[in-house]
Coordinates of C-alpha atoms in Angstrom, one line a residue:
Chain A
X8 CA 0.0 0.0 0.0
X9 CA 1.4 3.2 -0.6
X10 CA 2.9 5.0 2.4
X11 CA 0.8 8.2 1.4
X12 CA -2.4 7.2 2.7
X13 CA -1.3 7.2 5.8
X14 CA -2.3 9.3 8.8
X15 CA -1.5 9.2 13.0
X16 CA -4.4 8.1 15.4
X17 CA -4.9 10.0 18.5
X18 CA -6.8 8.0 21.0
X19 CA -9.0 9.7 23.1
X20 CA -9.3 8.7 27.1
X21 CA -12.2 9.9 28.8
X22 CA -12.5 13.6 29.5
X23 CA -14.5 16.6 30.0
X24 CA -14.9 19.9 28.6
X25 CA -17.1 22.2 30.7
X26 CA -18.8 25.6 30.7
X27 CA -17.1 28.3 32.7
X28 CA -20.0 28.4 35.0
X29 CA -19.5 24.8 35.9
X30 CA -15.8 25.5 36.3
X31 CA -16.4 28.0 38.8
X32 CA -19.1 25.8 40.5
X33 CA -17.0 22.4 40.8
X34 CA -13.8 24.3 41.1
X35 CA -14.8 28.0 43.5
X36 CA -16.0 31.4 41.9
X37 CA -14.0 33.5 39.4
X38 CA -11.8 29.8 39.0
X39 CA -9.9 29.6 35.6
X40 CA -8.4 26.0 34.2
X41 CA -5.0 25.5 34.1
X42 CA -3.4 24.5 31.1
X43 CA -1.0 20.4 32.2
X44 CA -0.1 20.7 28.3
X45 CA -0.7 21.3 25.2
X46 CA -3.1 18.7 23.2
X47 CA -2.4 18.1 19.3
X48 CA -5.1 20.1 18.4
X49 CA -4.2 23.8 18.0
X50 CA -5.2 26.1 21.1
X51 CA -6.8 22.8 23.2
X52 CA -5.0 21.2 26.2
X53 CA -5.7 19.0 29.0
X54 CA -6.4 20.9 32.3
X55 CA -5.1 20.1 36.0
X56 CA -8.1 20.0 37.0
X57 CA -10.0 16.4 37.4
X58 CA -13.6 15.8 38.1
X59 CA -15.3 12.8 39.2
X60 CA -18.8 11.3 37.3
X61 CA -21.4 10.0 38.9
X62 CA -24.1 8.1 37.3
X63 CA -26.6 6.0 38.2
X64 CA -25.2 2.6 39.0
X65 CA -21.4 3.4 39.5
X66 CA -18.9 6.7 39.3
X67 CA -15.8 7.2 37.6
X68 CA -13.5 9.5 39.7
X69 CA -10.1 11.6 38.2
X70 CA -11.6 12.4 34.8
X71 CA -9.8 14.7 33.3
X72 CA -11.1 18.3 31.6
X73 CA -10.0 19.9 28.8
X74 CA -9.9 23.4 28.0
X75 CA -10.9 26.2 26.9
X76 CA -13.7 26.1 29.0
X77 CA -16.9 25.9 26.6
X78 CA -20.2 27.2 25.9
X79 CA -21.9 23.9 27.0
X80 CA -20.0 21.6 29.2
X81 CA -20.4 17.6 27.5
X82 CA -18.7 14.4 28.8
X83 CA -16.6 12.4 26.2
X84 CA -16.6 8.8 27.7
X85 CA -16.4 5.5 26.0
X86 CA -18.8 2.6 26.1
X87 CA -17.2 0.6 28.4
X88 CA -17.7 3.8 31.1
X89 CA -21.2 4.2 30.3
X90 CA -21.3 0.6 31.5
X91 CA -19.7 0.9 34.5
X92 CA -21.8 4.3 35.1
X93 CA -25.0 2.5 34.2
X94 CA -25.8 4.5 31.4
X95 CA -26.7 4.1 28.0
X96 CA -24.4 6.4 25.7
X97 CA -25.1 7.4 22.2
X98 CA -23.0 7.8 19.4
X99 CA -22.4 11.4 18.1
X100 CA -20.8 14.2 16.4
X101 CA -19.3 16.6 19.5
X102 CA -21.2 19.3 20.5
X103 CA -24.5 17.5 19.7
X104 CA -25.9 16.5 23.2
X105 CA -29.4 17.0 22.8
X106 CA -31.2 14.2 24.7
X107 CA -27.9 12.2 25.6
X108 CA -27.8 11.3 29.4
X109 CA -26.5 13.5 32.2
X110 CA -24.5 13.2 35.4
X111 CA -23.4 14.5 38.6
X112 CA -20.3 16.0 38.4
X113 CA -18.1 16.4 41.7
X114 CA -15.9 18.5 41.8
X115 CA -13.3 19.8 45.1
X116 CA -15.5 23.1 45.7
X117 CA -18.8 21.3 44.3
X118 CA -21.2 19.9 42.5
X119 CA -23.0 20.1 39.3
X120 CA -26.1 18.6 37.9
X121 CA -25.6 18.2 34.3
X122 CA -28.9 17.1 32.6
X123 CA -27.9 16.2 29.3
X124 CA -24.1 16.2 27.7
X125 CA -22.5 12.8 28.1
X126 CA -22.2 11.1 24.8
X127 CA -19.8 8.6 22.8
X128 CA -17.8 10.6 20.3
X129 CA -18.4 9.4 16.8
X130 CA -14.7 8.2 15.1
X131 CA -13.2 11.4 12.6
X132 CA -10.4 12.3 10.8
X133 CA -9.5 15.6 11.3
X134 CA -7.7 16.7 7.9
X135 CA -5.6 20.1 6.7
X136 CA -6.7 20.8 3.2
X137 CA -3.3 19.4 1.9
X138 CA -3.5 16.1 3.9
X139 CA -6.9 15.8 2.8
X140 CA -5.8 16.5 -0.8
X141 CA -3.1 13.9 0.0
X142 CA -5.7 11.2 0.9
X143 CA -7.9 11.9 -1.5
X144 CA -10.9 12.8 0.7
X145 CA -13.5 15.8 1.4
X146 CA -15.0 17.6 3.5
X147 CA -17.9 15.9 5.3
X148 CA -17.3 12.5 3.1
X149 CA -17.0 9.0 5.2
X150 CA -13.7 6.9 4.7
X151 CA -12.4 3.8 6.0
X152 CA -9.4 3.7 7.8
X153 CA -7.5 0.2 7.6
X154 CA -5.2 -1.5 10.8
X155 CA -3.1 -4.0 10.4
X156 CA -1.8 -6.5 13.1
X157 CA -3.1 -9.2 15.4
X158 CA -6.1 -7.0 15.7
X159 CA -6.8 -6.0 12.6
X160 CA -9.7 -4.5 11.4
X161 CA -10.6 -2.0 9.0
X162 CA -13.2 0.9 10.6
X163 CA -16.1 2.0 8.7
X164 CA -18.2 5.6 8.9
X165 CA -15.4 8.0 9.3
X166 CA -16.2 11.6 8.8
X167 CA -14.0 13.2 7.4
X168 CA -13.4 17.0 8.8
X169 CA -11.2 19.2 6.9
X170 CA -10.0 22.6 8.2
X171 CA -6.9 24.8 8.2
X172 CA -7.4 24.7 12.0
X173 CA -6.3 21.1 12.4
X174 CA -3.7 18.8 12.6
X175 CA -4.5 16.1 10.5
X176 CA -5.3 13.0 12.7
X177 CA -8.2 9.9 12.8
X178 CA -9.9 10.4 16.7
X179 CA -10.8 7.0 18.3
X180 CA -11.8 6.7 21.7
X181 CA -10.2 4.2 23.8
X182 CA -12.6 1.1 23.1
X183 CA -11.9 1.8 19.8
X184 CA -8.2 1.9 20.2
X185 CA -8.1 -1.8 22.7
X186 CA -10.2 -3.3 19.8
X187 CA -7.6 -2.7 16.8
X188 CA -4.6 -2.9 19.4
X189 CA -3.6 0.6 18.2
X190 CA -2.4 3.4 21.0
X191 CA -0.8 6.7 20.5
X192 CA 1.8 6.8 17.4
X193 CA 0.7 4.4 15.6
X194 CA -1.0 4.9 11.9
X195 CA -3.5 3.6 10.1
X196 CA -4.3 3.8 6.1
X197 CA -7.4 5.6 5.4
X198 CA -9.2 4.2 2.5
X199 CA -12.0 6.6 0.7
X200 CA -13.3 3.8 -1.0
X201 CA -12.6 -0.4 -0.8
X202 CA -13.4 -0.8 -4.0
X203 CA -11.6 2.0 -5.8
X204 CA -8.8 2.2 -3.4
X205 CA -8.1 -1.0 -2.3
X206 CA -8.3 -3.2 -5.3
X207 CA -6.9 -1.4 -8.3
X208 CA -7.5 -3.6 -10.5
X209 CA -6.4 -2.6 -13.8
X210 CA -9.1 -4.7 -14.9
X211 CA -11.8 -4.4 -13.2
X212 CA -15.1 -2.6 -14.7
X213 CA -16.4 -1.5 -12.1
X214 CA -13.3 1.2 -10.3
X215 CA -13.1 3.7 -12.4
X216 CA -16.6 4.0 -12.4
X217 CA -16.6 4.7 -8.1
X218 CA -16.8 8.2 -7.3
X219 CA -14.4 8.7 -3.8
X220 CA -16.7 8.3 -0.6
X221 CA -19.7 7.1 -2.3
X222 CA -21.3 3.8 -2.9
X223 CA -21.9 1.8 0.3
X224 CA -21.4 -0.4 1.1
X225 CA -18.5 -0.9 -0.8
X226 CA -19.4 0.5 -4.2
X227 CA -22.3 1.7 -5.3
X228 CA -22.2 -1.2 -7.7
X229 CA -21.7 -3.8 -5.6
X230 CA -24.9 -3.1 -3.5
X231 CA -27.8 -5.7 -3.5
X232 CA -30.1 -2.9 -5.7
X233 CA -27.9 -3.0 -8.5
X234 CA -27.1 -5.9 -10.5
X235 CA -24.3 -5.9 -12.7
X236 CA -23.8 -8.6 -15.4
Chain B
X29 CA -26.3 -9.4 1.5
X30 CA -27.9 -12.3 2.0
X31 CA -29.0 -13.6 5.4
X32 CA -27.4 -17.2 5.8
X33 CA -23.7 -15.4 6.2
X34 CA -25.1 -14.1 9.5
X35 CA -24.2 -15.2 12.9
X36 CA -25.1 -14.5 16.5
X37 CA -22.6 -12.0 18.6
X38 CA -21.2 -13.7 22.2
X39 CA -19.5 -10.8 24.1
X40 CA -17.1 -12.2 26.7
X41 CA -17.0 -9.8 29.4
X42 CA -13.9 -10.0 31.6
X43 CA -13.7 -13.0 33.6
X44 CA -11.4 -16.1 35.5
X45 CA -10.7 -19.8 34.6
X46 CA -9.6 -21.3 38.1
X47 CA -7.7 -24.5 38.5
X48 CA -9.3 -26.8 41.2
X49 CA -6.1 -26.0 43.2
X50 CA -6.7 -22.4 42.8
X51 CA -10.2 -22.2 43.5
X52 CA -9.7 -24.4 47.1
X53 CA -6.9 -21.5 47.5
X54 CA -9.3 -18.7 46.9
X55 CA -12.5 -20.1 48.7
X56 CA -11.2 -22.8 50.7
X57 CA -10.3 -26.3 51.2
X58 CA -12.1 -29.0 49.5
X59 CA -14.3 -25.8 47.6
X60 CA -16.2 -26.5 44.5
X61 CA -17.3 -24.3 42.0
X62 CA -21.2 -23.2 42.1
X63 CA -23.0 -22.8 38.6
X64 CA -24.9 -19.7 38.6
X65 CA -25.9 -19.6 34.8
X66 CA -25.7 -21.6 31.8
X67 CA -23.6 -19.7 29.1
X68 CA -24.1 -20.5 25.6
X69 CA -21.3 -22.8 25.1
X70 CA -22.4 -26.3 26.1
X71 CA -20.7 -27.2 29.2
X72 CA -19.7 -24.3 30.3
X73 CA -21.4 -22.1 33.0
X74 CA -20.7 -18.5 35.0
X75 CA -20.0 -19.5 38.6
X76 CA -21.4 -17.7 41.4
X77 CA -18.0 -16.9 43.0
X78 CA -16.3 -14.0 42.3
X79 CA -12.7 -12.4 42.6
X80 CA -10.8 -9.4 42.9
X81 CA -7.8 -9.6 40.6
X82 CA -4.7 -7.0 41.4
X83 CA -2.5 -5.4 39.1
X84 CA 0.6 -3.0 39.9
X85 CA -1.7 0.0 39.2
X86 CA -5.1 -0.4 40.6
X87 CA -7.4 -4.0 40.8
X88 CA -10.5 -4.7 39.7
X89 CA -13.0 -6.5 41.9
X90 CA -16.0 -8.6 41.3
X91 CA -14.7 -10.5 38.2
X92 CA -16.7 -13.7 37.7
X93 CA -15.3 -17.1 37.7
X94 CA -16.5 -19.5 34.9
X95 CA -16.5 -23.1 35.4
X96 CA -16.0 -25.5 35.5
X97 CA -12.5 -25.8 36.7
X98 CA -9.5 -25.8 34.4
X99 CA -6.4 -27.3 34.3
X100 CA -4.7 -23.9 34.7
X101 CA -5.9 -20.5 35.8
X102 CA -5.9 -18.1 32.9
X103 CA -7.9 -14.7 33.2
X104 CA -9.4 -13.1 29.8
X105 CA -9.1 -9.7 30.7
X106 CA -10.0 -6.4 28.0
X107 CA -7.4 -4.2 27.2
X108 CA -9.1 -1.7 28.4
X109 CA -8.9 -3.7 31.8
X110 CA -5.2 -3.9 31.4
X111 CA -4.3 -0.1 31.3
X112 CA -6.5 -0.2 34.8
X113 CA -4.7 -3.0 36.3
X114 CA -1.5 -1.5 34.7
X115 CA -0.2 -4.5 32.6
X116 CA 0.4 -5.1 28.8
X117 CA -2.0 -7.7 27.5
X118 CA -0.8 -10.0 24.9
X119 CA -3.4 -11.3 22.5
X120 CA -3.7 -14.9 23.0
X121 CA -5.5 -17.6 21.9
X122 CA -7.3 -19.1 24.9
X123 CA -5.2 -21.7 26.7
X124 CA -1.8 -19.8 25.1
X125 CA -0.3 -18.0 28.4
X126 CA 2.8 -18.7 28.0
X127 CA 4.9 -15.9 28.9
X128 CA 1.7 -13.4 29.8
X129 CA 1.8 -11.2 32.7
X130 CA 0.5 -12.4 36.2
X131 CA -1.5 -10.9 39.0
X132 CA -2.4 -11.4 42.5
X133 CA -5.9 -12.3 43.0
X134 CA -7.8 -12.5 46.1
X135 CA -10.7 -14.4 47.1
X136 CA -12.7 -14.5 50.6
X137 CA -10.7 -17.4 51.9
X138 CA -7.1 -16.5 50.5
X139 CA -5.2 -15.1 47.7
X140 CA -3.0 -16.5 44.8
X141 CA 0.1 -15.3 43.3
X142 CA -0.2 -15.9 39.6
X143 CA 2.6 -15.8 37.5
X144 CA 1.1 -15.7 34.3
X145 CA -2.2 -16.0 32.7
X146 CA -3.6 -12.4 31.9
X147 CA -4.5 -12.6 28.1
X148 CA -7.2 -10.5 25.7
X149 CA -8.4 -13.4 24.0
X150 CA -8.0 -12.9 20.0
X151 CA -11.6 -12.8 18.6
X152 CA -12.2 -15.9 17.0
X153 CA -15.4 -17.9 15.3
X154 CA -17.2 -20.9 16.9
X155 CA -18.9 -23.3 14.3
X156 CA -20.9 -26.2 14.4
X157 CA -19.9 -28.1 10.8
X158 CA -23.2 -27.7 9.8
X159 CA -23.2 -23.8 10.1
X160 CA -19.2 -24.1 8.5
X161 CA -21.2 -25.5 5.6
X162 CA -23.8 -22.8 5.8
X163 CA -21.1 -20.1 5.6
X164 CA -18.2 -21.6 3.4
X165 CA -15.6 -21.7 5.9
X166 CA -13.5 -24.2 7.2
X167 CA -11.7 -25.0 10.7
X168 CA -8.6 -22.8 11.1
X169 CA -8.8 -20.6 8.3
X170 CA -9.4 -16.8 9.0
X171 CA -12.6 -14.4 8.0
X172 CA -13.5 -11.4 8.4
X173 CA -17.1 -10.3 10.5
X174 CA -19.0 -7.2 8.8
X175 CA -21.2 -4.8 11.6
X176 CA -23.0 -2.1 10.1
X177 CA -24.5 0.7 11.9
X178 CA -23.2 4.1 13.3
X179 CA -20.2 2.8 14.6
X180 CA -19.8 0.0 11.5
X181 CA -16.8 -1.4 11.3
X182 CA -15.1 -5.1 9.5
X183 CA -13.4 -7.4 12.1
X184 CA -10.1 -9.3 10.4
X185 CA -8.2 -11.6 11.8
X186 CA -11.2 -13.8 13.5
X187 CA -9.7 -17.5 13.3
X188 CA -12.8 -20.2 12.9
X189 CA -12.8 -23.1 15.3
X190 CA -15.4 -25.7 14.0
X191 CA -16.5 -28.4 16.3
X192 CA -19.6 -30.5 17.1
X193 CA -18.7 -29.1 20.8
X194 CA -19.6 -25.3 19.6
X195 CA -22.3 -23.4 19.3
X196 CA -22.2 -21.1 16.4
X197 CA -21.1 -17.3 17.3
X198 CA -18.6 -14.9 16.8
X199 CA -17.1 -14.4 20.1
X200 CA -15.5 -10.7 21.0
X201 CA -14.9 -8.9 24.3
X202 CA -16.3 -6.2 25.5
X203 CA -13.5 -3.4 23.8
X204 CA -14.5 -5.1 20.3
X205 CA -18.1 -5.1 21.1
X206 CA -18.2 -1.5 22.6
X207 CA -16.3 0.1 19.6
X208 CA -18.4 -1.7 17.0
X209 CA -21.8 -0.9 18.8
X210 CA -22.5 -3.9 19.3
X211 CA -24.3 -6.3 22.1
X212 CA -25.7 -9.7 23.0
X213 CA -28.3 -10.6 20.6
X214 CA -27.0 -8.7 17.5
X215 CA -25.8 -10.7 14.1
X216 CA -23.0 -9.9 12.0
X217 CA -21.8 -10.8 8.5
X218 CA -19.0 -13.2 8.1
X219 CA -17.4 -12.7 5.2
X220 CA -14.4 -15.2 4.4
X221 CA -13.0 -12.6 1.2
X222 CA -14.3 -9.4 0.8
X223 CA -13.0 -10.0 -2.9
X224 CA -15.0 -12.7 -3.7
X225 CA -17.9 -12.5 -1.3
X226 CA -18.6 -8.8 -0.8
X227 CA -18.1 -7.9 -4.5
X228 CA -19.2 -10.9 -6.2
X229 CA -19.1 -9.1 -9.5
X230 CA -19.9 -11.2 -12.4
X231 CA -17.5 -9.3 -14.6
X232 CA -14.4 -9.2 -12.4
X233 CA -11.8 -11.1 -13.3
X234 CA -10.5 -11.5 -10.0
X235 CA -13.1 -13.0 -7.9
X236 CA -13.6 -16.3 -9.4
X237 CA -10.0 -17.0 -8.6
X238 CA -10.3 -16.3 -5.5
X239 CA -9.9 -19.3 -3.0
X240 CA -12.0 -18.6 -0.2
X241 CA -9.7 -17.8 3.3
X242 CA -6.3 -16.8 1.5
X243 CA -5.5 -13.5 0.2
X244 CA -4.7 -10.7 2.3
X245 CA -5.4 -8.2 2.3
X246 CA -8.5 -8.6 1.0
X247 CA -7.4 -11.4 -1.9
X248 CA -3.8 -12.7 -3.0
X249 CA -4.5 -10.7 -6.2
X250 CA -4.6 -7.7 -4.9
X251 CA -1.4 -7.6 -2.8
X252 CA 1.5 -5.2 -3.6
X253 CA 3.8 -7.9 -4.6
X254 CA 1.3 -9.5 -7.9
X255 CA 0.6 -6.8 -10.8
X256 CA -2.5 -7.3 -12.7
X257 CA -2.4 -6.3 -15.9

């Protein structure tokens, strides 16, 4: 495969980003986060500050916020937390937490009652416009992205985020990351379309017709509605 | 796709095998496991006892024992469970512990000192022949599993075991299952070359050469090292 499909995971561990308001109530009035160090996204970083979740069967203590403090504060957890918290988490884009669960948060100066915000967030690449050029991929289009190894496996409904604001990297929570045996340095090949991309074939009839990041699910010619003789 | 490629999901949540020496060690002299629950594998149940199992870092309590006893203790831990307990898991076929990291694990009567036997199982496939038939495979040879849904994603690397013994189900742990989407009761595709059975194209050249089981990464074809022409 050709080493220019290539892009860096960052795993994301459970974390936090909150309002200011709930900074000052977990953490005392007129409090401000401070910065541990710098994330790999531009201008984000992981606070000194930790909070503990509570949910409804068990709570999670020392989870760690990020900042800048946000408009709306939302919990980034994984599955597996939202099982040992007794909650049932959904899948979405950040910033979308209409409807998702809530928790108490606990904080050294106090408590919160968040009523919605804690959600699973859904696997994206975040792209420059060169890398995305690069790779072949869009803005808003889904890709693949391909592991190798003992755990191998090849992950499907990617969205693809492009922006001169980012560094270019595929964001998988930690379930994600223990599933494929992939951790912080490690790449993966991101694949806009199986068909197109993976199989080349000189021959085949059916590539060159693929348009990048359409046709599910592999091809939009290889779908049971369309039968190809 | 069409529905006889579909199997049922079994999600192995962390748990113990116990040797009969172990378990008298644990929960005292002349002890025998009790069954609690039938699981799905004939034979096979969840005990009632539970243990805590420590790691350098932290332990985790409450992990179920299955029974019944073993000829050596072995615990199938998630990856996710190892960064907790603050070991490396090795991926292991079950019964392969050969050089794995140990733990201490406690029970209400003593504790052990194990010296190896922490292992994330490697995802495999259980068949009955009957059900191999049904889905073209063969004991040994490796597919792939296909979930779709918001968190979609294509296991590799599942190895099929086929045996009168077995009941017929993809077996993951919790990580794989969490960062699919997936649960108990769900059905995945198995597809054994995502050449031949995904595309099936009646004009491809490839696919009819395809032998069902070889050829990765997706078939022998379509590997750097053969050119089509």
């Amino acid at each position: 495969m050709s080493p220019d499909r290539y892009v860096p995971v960052a795993l994301s561990a459970r974390h936090a980003h909150l309002s200011q308001e709930h900074v000052e109530a977990l953490f005392g009035p007129g409090h401000r986060l401070t910065p541990l160090f710098d994330l790999s996204q531009p201008g984000q970083f992981a606070a000194a500050e930790t909070i503990e979740v509570v949910g409804p069967k068990r709570s999670i203590p020392g989870v760690r916020v990020l900042g800048p403090a946000r408009g709306r504060s939302q919990l980034e957890l994984a599955a597996t937390d939202g099982v040992a918290l007794g909650v049932n988490l959904p899948v979405r884009v950040s910033g979308t937490i209409e409807g998702s669960p809530g928790a108490h948060l606990i904080g050294p100066r106090g408590a919160v009652r968040l009523s919605e915000g804690c959600i699973v967030a859904a696997r994206h690449l975040h792209a420059t416009p060169r890398d995305a050029e690069r790779l072949g991929v869009a803005d808003r289009q889904k890709v693949y992205a391909r592991v190798p190894g003992p755990r191998g496996l090849i992950f499907d409904e990617i969205v693809v985020r492009v922006s001169d604001d980012f560094r270019t990297e595929l964001h998988l929570d930690t379930d994600e990351g223990n599933a494929a045996g992939i951790g912080k340095g490690d790449s993966v090949e991101i694949v806009s379309s199986l068909c197109d991309d993976l199989c080349r074939l000189e021959g085949c009839p059916i590539a060159p017709a693929v348009s990048p990041g359409v046709g599910r699910p592999f091809c939009s010619f290889t779908s049971d509605k369309v039968s190809i003789r």
